[in-house]
CSV table of C-alpha atoms in Angstrom, one decimal:
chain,number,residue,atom,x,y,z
A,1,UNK,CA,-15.1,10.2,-10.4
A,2,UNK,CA,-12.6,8.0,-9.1
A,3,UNK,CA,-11.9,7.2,-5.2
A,4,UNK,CA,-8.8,6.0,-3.8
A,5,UNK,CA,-7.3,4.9,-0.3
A,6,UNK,CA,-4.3,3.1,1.2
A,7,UNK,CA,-5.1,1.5,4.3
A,8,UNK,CA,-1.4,-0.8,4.2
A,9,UNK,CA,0.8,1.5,6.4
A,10,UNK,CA,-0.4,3.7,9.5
A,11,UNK,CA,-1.6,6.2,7.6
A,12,UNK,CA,-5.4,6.1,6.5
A,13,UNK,CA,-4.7,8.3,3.2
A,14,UNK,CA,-7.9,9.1,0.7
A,15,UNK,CA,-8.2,10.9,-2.3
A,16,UNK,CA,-11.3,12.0,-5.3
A,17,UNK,CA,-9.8,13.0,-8.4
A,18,UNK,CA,-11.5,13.3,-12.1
A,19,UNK,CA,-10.9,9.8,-13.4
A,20,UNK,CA,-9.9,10.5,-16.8
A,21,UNK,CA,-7.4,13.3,-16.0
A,22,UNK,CA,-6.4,12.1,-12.7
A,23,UNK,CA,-6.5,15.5,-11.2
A,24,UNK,CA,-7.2,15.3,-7.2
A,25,UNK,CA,-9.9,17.2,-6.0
A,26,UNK,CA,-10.1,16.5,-2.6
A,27,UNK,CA,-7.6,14.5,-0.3
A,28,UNK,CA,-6.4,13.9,3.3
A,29,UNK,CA,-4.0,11.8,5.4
A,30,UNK,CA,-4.0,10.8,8.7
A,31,UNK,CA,-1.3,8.8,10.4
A,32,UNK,CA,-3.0,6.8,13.4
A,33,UNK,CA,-1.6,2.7,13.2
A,34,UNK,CA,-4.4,2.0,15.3
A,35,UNK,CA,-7.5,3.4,14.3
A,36,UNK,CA,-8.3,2.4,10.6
A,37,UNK,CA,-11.2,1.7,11.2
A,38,UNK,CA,-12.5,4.3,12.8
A,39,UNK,CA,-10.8,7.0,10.1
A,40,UNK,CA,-11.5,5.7,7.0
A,41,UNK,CA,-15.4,6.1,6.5
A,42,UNK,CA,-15.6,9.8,7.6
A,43,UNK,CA,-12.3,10.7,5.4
A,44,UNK,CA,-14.3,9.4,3.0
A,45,UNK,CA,-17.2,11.4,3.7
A,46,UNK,CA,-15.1,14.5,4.0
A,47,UNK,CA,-13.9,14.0,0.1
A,48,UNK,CA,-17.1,13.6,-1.1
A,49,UNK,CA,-18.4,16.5,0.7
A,50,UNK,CA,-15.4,18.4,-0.1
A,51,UNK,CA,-15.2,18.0,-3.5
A,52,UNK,CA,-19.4,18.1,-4.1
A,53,UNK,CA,-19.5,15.2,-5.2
A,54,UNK,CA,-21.8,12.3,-3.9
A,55,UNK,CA,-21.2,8.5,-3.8
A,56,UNK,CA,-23.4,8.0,-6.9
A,57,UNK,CA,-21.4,10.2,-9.2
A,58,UNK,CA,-18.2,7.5,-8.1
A,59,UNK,CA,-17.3,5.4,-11.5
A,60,UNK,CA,-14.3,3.9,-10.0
A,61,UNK,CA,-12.3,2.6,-7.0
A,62,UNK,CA,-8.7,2.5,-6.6
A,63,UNK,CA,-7.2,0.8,-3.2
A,64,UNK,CA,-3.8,-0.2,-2.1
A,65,UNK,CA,-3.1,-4.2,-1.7
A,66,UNK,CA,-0.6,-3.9,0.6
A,67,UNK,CA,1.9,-5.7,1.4
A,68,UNK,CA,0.9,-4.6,5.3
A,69,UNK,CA,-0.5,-5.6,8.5
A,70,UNK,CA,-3.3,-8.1,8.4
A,71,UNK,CA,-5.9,-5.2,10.2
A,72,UNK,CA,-5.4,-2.2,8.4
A,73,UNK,CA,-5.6,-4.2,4.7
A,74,UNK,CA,-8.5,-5.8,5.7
A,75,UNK,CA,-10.6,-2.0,6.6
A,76,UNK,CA,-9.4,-0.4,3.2
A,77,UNK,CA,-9.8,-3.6,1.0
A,78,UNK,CA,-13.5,-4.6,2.5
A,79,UNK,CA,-14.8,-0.6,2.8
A,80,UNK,CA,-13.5,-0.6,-1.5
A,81,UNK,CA,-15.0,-4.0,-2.1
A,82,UNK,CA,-18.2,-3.2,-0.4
A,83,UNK,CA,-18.7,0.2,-2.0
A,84,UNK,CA,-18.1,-0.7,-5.1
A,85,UNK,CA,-20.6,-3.3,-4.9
A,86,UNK,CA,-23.3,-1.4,-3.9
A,87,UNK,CA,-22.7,1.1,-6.3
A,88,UNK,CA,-22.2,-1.4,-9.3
A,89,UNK,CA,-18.6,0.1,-10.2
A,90,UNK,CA,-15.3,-1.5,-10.8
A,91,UNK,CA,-12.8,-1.8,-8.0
A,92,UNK,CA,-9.0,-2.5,-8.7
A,93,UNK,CA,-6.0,-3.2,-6.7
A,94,UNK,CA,-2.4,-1.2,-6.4
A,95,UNK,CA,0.2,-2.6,-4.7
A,96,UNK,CA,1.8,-0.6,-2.4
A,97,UNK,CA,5.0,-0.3,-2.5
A,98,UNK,CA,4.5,1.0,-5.9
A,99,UNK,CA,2.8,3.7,-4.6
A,100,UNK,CA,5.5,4.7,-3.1
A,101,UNK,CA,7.6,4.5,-5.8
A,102,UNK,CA,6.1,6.6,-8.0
A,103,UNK,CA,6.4,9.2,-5.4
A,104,UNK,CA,9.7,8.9,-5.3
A,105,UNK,CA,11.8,12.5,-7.0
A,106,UNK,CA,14.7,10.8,-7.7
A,107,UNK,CA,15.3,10.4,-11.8
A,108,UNK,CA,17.3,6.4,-11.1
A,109,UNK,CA,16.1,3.0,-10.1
A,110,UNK,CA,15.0,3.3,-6.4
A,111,UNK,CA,13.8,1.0,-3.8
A,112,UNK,CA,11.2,1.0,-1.3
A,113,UNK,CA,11.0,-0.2,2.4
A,114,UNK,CA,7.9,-0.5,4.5
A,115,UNK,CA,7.6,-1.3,8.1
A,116,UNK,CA,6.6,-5.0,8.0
A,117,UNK,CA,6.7,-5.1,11.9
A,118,UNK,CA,8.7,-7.9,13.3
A,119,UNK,CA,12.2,-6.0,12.9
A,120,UNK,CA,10.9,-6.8,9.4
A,121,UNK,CA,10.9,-4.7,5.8
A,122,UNK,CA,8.6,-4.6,3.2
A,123,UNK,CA,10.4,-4.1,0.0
A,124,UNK,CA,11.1,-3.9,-3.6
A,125,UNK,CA,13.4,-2.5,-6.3
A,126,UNK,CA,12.4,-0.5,-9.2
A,127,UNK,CA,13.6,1.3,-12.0
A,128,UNK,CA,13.8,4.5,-13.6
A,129,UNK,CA,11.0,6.3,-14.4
A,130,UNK,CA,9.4,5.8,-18.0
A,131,UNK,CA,8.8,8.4,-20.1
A,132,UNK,CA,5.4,8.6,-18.9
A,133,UNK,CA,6.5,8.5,-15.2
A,134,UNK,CA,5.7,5.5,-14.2
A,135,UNK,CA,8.4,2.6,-12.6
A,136,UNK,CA,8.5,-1.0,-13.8
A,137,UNK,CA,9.3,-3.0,-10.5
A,138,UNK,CA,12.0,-5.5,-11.3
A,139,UNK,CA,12.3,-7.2,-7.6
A,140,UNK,CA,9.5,-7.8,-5.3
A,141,UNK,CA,7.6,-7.2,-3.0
A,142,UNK,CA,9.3,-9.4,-0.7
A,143,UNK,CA,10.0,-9.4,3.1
A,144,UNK,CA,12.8,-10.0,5.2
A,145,UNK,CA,15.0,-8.6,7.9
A,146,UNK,CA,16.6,-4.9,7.0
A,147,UNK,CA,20.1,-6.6,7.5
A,148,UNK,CA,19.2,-9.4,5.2
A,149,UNK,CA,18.7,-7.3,2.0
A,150,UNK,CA,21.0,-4.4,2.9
A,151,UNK,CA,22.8,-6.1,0.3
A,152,UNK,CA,20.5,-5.6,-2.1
A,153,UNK,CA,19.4,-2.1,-1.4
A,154,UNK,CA,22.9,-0.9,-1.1
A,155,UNK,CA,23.8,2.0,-3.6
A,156,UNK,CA,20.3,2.9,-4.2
A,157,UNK,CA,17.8,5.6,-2.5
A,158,UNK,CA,15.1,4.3,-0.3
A,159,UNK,CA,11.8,5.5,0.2
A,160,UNK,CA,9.7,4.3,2.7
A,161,UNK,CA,9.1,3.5,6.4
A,162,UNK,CA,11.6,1.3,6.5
A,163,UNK,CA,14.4,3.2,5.9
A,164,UNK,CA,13.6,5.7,9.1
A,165,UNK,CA,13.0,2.7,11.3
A,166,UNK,CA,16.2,0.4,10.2
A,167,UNK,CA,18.6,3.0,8.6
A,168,UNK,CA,21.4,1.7,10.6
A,169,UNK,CA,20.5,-1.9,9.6
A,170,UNK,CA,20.5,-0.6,5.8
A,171,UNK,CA,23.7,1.3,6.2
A,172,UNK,CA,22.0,4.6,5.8
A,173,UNK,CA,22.7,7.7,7.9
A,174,UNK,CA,19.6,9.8,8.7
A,175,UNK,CA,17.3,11.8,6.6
A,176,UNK,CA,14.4,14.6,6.7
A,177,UNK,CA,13.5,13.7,2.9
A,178,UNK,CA,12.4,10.4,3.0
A,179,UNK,CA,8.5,9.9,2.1
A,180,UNK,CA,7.4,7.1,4.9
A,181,UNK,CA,3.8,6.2,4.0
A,182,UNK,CA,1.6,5.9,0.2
A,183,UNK,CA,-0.2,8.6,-1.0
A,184,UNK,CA,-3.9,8.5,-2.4
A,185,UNK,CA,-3.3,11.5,-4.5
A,186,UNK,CA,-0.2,9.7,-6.2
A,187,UNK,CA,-2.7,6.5,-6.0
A,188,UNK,CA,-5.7,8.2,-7.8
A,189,UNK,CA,-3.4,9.8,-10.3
A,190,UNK,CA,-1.8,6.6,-11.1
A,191,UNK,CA,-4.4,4.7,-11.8
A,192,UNK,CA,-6.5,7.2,-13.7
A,193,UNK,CA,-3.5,7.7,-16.1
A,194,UNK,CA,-2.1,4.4,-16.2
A,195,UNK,CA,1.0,5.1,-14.7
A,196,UNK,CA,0.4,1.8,-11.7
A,197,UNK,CA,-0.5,-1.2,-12.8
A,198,UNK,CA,-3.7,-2.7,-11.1
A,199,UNK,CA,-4.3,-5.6,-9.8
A,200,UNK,CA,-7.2,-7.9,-8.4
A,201,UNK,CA,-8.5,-6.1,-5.2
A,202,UNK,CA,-6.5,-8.7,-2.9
A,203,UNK,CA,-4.2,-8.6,0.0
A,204,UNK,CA,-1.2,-8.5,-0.2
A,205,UNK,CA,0.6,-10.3,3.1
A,206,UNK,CA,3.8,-12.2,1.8
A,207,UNK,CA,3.4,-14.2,5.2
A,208,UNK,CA,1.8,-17.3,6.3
A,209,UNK,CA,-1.0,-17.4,8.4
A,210,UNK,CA,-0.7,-17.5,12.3
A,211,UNK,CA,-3.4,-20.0,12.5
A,212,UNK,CA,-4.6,-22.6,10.2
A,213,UNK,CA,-7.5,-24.6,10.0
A,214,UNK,CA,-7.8,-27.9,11.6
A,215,UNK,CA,-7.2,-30.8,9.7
A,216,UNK,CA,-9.9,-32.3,12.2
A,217,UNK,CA,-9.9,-34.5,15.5
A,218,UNK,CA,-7.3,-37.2,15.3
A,219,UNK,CA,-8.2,-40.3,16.8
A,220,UNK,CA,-7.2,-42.0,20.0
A,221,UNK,CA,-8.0,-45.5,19.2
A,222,UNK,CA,-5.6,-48.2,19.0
A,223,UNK,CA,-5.0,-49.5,15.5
């Protein structure tokens, strides 16, 4: 069985599915920036429970690297990291925004745009789907301001946060369709059918660090 989560936006999404076939058998979502912590381990429990299955029947781990928020990254990456090593099983890395993509509908190149806070975007370009389904990213991830990289989003659909929080930025008018946040269905799916590429269970942050260490005392002496 293999679990998956995405902990990089403000949903706290889960997901079992079989992880051969990729089919989902259990799954939730719940959008809350500010409570990741406090969501993840029951929705956890809930799949499990709902699905009959128990945490020793788990063979796999999927979780979402981000790019996204230094908090909710860190829940979702140490919750897969410490699972899986209690249980002995392999964990892997998605990243994010190529979640999204493969949720996009659209049969062209697309891009994605995540809220990167900061009147920043997430994003990434990527192109049609594959035969298989999946989407070979070909820009990306990278973050900047929405008006930055209108530019280079211009003339293709967006997916993504981003797009319903800057769409005047990006020189797009309104819409009902867009999907905002990564699925674990889509996730769990992916992985167990090699349709997104893993990586090393990592964050993802594109940022510097607010703080650094210190280099030490610096001396007051004379020389």
């Amino acid at each position: 069985m293999l679990l998956a989560f995405d902990t990089s936006s403000a949903a706290v999404t889960v997901a079992l599915a079989d992880a051969v076939s990729g089919e989902v058998l259990a799954s939730s979502s719940t959008v809350d920036a500010l409570r990741h912590g406090e969501l993840l381990a029951p929705a956890i429990a809930a799949a499990l429970a709902e699905a009959g299955c128990t945490p020793r029947e788990l063979t796999k781990i999927a979780v979402g690297v981000g790019p996204g928020p230094f908090t909710g990254l860190r829940v979702g990456l140490v919750t897969a990291r410490t699972m899986a090593d209690v249980l002995g099983i392999e964990v892997v890395g998605v990243c994010s925004l190529d979640i999204l993509a493969l949720q996009s509908p659209v049969e062209q190149p697309v891009a994605v745009a995540t809220d990167a806070r900061r009147k920043e975007i997430y994003w990434a370009l990527y192109d049609s789907p594959a035969e298989d389904g999946s989407r070979r990213r070909i820009e990306g991830p990278a973050v900047d301001r929405p008006a930055d990289v209108a530019h280079v989003l211009a003339g293709l659909p967006i997916t993504g946060r981003g797009v319903t929080l800057y769409a005047e930025a990006l020189g797009r008018g309104p819409s009902a369709e867009v999907i905002e946040y990564p699925s674990a269905e889509v996730l769990a799916s992916g992985v167990a059918t090699g349709a997104l590429p893993t990586v090393l269970p990592d964050p993802l942050y594109l940022r510097r660090p607010d703080v650094t260490v210190s280099g030490g005392p610096k001396s007051v002496l004379p020389t």
